[in-house]
Coordinates of C-alpha atoms and ligand atoms in Angstrom, one line a residue:
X1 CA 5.9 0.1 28.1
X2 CA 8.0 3.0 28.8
X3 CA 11.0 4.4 26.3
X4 CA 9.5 3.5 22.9
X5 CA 11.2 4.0 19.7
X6 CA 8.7 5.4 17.4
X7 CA 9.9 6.3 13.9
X8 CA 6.9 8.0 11.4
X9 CA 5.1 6.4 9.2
X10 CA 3.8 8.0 5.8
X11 CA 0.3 7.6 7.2
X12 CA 1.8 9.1 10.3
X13 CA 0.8 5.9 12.9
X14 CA 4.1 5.5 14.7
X15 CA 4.7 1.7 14.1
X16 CA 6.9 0.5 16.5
X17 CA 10.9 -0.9 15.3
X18 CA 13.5 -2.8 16.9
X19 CA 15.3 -5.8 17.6
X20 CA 15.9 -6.0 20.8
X21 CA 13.4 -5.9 23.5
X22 CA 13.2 -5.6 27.2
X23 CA 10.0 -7.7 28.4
X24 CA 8.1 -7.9 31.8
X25 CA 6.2 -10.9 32.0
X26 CA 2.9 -11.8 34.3
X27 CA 0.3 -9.5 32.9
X28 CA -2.6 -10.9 30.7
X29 CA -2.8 -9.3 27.0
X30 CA -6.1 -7.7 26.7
X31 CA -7.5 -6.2 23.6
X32 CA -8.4 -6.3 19.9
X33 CA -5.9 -6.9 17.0
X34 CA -6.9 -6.8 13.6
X35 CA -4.9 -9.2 11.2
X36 CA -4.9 -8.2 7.7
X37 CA -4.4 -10.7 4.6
X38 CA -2.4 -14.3 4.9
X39 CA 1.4 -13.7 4.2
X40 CA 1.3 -17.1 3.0
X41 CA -1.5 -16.3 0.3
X42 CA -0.4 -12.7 -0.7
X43 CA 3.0 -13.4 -1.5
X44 CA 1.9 -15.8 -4.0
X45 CA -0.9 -13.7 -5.5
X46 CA 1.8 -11.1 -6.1
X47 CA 3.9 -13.1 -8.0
X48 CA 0.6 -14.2 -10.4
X49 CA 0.5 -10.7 -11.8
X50 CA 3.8 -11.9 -13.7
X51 CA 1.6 -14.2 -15.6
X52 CA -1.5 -11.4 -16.5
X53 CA -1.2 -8.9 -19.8
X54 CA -3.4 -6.6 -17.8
X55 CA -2.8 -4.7 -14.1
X56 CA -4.1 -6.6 -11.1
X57 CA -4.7 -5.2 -7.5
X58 CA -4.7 -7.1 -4.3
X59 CA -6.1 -5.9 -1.2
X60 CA -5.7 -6.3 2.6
X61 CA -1.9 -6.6 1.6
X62 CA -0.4 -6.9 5.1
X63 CA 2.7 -4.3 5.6
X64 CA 5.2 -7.3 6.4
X65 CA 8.8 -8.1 5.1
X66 CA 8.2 -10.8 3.0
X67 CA 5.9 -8.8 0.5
X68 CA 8.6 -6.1 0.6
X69 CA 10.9 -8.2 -0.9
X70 CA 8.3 -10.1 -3.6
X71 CA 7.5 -6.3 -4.5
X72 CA 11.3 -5.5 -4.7
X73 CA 11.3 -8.7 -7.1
X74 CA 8.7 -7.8 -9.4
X75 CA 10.0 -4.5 -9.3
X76 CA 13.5 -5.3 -10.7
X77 CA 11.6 -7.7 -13.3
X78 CA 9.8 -4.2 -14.5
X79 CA 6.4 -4.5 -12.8
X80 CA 5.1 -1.4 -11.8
X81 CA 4.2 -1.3 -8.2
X82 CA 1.6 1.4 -6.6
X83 CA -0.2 2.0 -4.1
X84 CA -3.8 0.7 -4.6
X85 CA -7.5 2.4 -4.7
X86 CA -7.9 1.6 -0.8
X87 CA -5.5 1.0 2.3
X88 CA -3.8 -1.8 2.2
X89 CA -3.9 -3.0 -1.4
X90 CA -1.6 -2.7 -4.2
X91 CA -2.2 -1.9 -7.9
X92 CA 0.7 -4.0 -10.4
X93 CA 1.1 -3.5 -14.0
X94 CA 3.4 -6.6 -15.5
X95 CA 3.0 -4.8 -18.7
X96 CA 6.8 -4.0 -19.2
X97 CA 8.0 -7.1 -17.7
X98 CA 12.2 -7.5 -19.0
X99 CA 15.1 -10.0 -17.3
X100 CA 16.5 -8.4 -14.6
X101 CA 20.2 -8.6 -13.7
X102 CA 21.6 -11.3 -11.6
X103 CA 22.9 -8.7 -8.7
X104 CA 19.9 -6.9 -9.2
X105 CA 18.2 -10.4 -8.0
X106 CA 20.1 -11.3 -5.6
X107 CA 20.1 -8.1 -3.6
X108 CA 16.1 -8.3 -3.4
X109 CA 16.0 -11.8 -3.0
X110 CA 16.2 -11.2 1.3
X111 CA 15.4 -14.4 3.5
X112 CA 12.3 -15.3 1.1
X113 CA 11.8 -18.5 -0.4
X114 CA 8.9 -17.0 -2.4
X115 CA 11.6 -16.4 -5.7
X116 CA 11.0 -19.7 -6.1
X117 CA 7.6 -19.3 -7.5
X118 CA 9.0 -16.7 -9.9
X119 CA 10.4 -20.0 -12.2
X120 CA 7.0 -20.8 -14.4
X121 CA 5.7 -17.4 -15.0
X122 CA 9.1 -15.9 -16.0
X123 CA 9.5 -18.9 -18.1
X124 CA 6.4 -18.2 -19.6
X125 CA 7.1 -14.4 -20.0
X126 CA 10.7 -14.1 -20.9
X127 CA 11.5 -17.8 -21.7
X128 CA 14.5 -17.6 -19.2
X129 CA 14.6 -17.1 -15.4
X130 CA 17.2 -17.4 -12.7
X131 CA 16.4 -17.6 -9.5
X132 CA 19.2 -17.0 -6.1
X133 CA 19.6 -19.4 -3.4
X134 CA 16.4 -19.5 -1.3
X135 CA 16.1 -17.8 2.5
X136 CA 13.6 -18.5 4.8
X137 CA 13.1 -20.3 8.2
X138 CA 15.7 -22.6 9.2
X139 CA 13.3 -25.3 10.5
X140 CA 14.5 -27.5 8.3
X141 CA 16.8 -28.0 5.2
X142 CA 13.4 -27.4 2.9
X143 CA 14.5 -29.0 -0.3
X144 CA 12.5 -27.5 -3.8
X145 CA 13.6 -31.1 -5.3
X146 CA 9.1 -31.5 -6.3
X147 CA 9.8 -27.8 -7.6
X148 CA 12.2 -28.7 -9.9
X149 CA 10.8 -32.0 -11.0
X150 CA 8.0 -30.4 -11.9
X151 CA 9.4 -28.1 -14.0
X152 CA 11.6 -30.5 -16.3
X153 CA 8.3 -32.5 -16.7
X154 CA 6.2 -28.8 -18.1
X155 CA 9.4 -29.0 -20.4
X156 CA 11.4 -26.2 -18.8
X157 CA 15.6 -27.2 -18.6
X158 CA 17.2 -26.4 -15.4
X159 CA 20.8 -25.7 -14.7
X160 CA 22.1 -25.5 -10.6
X161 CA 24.7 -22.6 -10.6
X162 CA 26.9 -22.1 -7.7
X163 CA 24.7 -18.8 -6.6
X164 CA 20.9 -20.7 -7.6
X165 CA 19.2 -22.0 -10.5
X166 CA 19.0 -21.2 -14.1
X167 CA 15.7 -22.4 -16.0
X168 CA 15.0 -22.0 -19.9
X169 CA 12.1 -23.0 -22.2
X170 CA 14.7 -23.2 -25.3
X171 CA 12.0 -21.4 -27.1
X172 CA 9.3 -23.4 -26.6
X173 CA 6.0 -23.2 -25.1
X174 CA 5.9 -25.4 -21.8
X175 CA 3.4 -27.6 -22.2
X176 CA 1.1 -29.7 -19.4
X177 CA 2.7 -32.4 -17.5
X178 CA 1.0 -35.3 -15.2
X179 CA 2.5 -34.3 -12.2
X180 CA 2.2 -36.8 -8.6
X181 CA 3.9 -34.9 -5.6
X182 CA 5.5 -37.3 -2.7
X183 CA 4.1 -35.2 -0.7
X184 CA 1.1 -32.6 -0.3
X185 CA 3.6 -30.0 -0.3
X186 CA 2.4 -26.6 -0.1
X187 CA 5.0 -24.8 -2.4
X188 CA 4.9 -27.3 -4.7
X189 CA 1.7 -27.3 -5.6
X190 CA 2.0 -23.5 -6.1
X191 CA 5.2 -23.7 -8.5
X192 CA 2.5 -26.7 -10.2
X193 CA -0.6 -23.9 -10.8
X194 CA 1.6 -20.8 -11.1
X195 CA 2.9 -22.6 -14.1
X196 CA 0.9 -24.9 -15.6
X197 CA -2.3 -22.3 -16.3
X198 CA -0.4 -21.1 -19.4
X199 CA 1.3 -24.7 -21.0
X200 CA -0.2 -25.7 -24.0
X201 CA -2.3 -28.6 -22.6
X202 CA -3.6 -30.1 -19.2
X203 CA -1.9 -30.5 -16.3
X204 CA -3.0 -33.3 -13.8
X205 CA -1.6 -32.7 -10.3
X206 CA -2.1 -35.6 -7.7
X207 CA -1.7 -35.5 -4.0
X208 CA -1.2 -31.9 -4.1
X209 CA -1.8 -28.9 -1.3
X210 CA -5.3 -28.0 -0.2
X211 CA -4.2 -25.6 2.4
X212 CA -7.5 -22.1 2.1
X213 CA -4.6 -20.7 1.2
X214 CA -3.7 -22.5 -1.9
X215 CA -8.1 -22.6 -2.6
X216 CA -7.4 -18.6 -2.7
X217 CA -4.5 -18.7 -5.0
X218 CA -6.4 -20.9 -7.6
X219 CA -9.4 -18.2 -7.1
X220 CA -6.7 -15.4 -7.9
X221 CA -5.9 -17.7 -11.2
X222 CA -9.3 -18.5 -12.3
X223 CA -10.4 -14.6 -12.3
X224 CA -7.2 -14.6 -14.5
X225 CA -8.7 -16.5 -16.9
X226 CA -7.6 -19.8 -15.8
X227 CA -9.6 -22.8 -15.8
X228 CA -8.8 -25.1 -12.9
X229 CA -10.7 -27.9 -11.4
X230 CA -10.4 -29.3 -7.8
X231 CA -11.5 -33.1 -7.7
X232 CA -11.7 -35.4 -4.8
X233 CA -8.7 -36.7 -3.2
X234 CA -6.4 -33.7 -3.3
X235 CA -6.6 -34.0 -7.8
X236 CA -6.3 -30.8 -9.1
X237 CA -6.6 -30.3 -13.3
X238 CA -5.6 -27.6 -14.9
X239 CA -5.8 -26.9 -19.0
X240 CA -3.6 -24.1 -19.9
X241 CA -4.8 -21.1 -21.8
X242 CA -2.7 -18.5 -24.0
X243 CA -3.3 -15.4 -21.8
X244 CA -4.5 -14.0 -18.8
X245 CA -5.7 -11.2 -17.7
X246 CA -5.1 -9.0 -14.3
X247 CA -6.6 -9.7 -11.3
X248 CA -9.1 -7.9 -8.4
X249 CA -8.5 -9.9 -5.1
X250 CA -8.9 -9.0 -1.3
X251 CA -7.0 -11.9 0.1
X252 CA -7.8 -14.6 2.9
X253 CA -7.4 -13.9 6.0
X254 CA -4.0 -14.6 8.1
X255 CA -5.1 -18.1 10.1
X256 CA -1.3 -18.2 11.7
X257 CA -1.7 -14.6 12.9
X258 CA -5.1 -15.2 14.4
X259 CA -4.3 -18.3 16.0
X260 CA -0.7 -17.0 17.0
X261 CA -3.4 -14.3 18.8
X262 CA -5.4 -17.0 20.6
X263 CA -2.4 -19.1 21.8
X264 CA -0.9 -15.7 23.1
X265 CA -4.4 -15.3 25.0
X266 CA -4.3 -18.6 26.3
X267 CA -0.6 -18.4 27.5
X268 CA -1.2 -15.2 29.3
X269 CA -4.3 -16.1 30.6
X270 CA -6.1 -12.8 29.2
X271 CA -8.2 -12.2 26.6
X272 CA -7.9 -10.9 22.6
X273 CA -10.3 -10.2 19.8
X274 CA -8.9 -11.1 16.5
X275 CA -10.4 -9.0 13.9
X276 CA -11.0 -10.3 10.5
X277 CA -10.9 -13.8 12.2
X278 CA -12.7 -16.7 10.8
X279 CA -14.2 -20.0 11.8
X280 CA -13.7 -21.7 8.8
X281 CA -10.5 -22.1 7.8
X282 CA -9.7 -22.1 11.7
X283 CA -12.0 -25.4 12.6
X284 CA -9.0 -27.6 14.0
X285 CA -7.6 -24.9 15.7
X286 CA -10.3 -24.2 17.7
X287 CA -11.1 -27.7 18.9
X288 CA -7.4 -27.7 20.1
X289 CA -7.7 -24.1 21.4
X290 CA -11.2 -25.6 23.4
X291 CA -9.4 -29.1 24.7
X292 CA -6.6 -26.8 25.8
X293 CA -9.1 -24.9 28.1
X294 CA -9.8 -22.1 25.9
X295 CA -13.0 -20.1 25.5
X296 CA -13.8 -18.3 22.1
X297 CA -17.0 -16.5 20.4
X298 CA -17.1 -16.6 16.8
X299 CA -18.5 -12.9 15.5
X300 CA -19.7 -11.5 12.5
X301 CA -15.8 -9.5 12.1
X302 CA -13.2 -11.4 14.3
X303 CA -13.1 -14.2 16.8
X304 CA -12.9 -13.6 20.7
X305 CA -10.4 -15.5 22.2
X306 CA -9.9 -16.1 26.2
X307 CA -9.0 -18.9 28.4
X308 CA -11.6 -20.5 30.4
X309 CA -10.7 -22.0 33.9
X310 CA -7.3 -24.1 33.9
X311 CA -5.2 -25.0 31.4
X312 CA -5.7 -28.8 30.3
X313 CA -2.6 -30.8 28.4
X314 CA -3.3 -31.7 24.5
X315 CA -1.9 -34.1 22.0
X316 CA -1.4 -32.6 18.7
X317 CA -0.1 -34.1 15.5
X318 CA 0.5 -31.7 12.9
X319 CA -0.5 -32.4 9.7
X320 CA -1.2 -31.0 6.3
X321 CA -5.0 -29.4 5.8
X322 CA -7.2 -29.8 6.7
X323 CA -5.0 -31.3 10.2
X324 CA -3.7 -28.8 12.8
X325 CA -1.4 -26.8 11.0
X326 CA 2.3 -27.2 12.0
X327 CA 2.6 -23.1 11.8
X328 CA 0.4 -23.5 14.6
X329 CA 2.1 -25.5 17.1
X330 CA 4.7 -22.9 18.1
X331 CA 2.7 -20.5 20.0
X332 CA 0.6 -23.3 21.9
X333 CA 3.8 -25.3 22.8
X334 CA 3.8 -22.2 25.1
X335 CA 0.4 -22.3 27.0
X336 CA 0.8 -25.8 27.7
X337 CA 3.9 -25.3 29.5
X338 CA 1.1 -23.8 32.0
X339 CA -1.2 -26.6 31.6
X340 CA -1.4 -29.0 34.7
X341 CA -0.1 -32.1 33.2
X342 CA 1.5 -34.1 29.9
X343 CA 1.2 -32.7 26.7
X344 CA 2.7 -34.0 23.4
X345 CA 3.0 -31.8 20.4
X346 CA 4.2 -34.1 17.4
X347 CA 5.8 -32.8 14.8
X348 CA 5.2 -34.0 11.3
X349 CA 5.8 -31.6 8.3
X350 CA 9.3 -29.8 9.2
X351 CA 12.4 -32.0 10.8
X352 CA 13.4 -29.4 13.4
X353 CA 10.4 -27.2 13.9
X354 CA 11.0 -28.1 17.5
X355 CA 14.7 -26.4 18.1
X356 CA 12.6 -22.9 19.8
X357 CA 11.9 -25.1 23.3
X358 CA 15.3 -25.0 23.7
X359 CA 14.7 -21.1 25.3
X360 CA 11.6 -22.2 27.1
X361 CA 13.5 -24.9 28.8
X362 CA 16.0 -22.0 29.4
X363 CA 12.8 -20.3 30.9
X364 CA 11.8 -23.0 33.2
X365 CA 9.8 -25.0 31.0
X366 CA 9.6 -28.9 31.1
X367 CA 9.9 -29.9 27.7
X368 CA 11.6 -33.2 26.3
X369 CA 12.1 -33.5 22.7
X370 CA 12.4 -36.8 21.2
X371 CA 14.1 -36.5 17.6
X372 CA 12.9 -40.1 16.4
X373 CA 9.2 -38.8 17.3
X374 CA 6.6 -41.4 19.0
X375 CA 7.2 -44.1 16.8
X376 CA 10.1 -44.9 14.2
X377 CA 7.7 -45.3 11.4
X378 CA 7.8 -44.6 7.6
X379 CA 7.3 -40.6 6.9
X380 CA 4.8 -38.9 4.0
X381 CA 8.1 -37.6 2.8
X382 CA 9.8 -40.9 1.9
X383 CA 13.5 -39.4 1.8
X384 CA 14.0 -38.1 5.4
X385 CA 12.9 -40.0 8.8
X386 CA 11.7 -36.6 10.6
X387 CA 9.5 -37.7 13.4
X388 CA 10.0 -35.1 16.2
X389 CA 7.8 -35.0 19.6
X390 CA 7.9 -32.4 21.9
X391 CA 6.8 -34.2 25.5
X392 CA 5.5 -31.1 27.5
X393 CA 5.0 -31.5 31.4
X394 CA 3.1 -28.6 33.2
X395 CA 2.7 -26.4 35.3
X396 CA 6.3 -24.9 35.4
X397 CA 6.8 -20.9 36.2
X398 CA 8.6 -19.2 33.1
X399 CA 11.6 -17.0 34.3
X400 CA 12.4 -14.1 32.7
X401 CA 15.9 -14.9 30.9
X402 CA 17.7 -13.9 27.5
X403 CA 16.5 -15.4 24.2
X404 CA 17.3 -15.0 20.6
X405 CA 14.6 -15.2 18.3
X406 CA 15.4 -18.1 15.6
X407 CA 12.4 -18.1 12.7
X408 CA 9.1 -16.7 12.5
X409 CA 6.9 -18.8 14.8
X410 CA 9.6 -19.9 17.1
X411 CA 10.0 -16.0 17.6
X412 CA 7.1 -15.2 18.4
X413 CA 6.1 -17.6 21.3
X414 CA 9.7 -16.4 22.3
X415 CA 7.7 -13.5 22.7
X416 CA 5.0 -15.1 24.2
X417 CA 6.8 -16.9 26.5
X418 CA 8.8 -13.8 27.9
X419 CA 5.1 -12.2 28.6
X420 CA 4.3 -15.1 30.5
X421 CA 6.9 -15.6 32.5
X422 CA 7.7 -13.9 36.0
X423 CA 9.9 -11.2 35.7
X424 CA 12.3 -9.7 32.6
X425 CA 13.7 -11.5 29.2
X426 CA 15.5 -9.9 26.9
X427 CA 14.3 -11.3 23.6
X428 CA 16.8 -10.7 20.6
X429 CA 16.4 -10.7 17.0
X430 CA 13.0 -9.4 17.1
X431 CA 13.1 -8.2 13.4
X432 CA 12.3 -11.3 12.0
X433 CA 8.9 -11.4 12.9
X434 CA 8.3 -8.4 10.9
X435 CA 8.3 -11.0 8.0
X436 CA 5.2 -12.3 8.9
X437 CA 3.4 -10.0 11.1
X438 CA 1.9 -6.6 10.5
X439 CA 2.9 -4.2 12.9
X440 CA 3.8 -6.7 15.4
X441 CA 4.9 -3.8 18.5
X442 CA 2.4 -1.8 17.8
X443 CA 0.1 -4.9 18.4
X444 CA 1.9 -5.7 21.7
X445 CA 1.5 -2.3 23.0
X446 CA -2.3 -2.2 22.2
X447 CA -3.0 -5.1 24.1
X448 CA -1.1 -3.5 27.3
X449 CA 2.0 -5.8 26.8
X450 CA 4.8 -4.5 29.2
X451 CA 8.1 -3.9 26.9
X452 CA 10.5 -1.5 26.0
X453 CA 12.7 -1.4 22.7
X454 CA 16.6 -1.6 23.8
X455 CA 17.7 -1.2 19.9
Ligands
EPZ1 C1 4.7 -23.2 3.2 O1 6.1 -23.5 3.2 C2 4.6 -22.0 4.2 N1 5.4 -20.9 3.7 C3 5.0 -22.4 5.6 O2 4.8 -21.3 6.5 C4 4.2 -23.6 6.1 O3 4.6 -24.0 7.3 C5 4.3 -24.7 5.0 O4 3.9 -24.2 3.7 C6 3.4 -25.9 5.4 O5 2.0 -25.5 5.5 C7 5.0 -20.1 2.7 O6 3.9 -20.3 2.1 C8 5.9 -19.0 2.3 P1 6.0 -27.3 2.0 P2 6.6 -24.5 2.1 O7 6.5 -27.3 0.6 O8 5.8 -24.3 0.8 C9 9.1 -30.9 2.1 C10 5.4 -19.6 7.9 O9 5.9 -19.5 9.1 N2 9.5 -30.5 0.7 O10 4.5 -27.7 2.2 O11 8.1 -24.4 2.0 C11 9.6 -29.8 3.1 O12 11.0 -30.0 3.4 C12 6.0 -20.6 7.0 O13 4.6 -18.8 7.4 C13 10.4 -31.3 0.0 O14 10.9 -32.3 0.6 O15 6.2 -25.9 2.7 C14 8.7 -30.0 4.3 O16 9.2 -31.1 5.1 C15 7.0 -21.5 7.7 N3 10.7 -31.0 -1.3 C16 7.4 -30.5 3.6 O17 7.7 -30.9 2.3 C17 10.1 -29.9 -1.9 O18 10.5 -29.6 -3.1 C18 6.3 -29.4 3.6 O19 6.9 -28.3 2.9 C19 9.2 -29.1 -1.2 C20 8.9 -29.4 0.1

């Protein structure tokens, strides 16, 4: 990389910014990256604080977008927000929590679905919450239709405003609800445990979310104070308690990162160590990351990640946990646009987590995507038919070409894709994926990535 834009950081490392980047493609990304806590756990352990009488700290806080706006959030709902005892984690004190103001909300909101999980412990704080219309990744129209249920059956009323939701307790304590999801939905069961540990009562939750993630959350909540068990078959029981305390957490690990990482290694045939990497939560992954051709070494602090020999084609249904992870699929899609032969990546958990081929098949890639999936058959989520398959037929040559970046994932094998291909990509709308990865140019750079920032 030659003309970087470096602006300075309090702790003085130049983090790389921009949007827009030029990209030369064809050299293998070699080097260690060290991925921090999971966006998708910390977010949610932030918003627990609301529910504590004490301070909590989490650590391993990854620097990303999305906790900058749940921060800004609890912030505006008078949480005090510091830096914690160590890099990387963050002291809050929900002792002076108050309303905040609608505009006040709305500005900080951002493109977060995470206010969402602000309903139960605001209801249980302040008796009264409102919460803007949700951001996010377009990869789908992402109803909170379970959210809501849920929280007319803990006894909490909820109004839809023009501009989001308005929820009130009408002075009463929620109380414990038998709650059966559609669906093993991930948010849902967090709205379900962020607001159920403080009704008067047990809650039963069936068919709920077992993701490490969510395992970590109801860690977080039972050094609160909270008493949760987890029975067979994806039951989860909670009895409510009157108070909580704060919280001393050092988060999971980010398992989309890391594998982002290994596809990225795969793709370009060259070879990453993921610090902070684990086997565990990463066991499905790594069979498909071995039946793709790749080669790995699990150590004591990260994962080593290579390709070894040719790319082979893969079939891949996503699925909830402990299945292969449809945050996951994104990155590979990419490396098996290399491999020599058919690969089909199925798509079961988001209806058009499939629209980022389009700028691979821009790129040269073969890739057919068939909107009515493999088979026309009845979906987990009753109300939408969203079987999608993405037919992949390899090898094809990546050409350099110009991309936008449209969500998270998609982005970054965008990314990935551009520093695969033969010659240069521009690759727009870069920014998002500092919602969900921590120092992600920096990264690129370490690991001898060929770029410069145009904006
Ligand atoms: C979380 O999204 C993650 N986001 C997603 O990661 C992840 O892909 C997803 O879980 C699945 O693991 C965060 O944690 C912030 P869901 P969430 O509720 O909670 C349907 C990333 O890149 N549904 O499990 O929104 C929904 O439409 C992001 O880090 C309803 O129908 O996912 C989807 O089809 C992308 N009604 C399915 O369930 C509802 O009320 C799974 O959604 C809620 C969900």
């Amino acid at each position: 990389m030659t003309t970087p834009v470096r602006d300075a950081l309090p702790d003085g490392v130049p983090p790389l910014t921009g949007d827009v980047l030029a990209i030369r493609g064809g050299r293998p990304l070699r080097g260690r990256v060290d991925v921090k806590g999971a966006k998708n756990l910390a977010t949610k352990a932030m918003v627990a604080t609301l529910l504590g009488d004490t301070a909590s700290t989490l650590r391993d806080v990854p620097a990303i977008s999305d906790v900058a706006v749940v921060r800004s959030l609890l912030e505006v709902h008078g949480v005090r927000v510091t830096e914690g005892d160590e890099p990387g984690s963050l002291t809050f004190d929900p002792s002076d929590v108050e309303s905040a103001h609608f505009e006040e909300i709305d500005a900080h909101a951002g493109a977060s679905r995470i206010p969402i999980l602000f309903c139960g412990p605001l209801l249980h704080r302040l008796g009264q919450a409102f919460i803007p219309d949700l951001g996010g990744c377009r990869i789908g129209d992402r109803p909170i239709d379970f959210h809501l249920d849920a929280l007319r059956k803990f006894g909490a009323t909820v109004e839809k405003l023009p501009s989001g939701i308005r929820l009130s307790t009408g002075g009463t304590r929620l109380h414990g609800a038998n709650i059966h999801l559609p669906y093993p939905s991930v948010g849902a069961t967090e709205q379900v445990l962020l607001t159920a540990v403080r009704a008067e009562g047990v809650t039963e939750l069936r068919n709920a979310a077992i993701e490490p993630e969510i395992m970590d959350l109801i860690a977080v909540l039972q050094k609160m104070g909270a008493i949760i068990s987890y029975e067979p078959n994806r039951v989860i029981l909670i009895e409510g308690v009157e108070k909580l305390r704060g919280y001393d957490h050092r988060s999971i690990f980010d398992r989309n990162e890391a594998a982002s990482w290994a596809s990225a290694a795969l793709a370009t045939d060259g070879e990453i160590f993921v610090g902070g990497a684990k086997q565990q939560e990463m066991l499905t992954f790594l069979n498909v990351f071995r039946k793709a051709g790749g080669w790995f070494d699990i150590q004591e602090d990260g994962i080593l990640f290579r390709r070894e020999g040719e790319l082979k084609p893969v079939v891949v249904e996503t699925d909830v946990h402990p299945g292969f992870m449809t945050d996951w699929q994104q990155p590979l899609v990419v490396a098996l646009t290399q491999a020599e032969g058919r690969s089909i990546v199925h798509e079961t958990v988001y209806e058009n987590r499939l629209g980022f081929t389009d700028a691979l098949v821009k790129m040269g890639a073969d890739i057919v995507v068939h909107p009515r999936g493999l088979q026309a058959g009845p979906r987990r989520v009753p109300r939408r038919d969203l079987e999608q398959a993405a037919v992949i037929t390899g090898p094809t040559p990546l050409r350099g070409a110009d991309i936008v970046v449209p969500d998270l994932r998609g982005g970054y094998s965008h990314v990935i894709a551009a520093l695969t291909a033969e010659g240069e990509s521009k690759v727009s709308g870069v920014d998002i994926l500092n919602r969900g990865y921590e120092k992600f140019l920096a990264k690129l750079d370490a690991l001898g990535a060929d770029f410069d920032v145009l904006r």
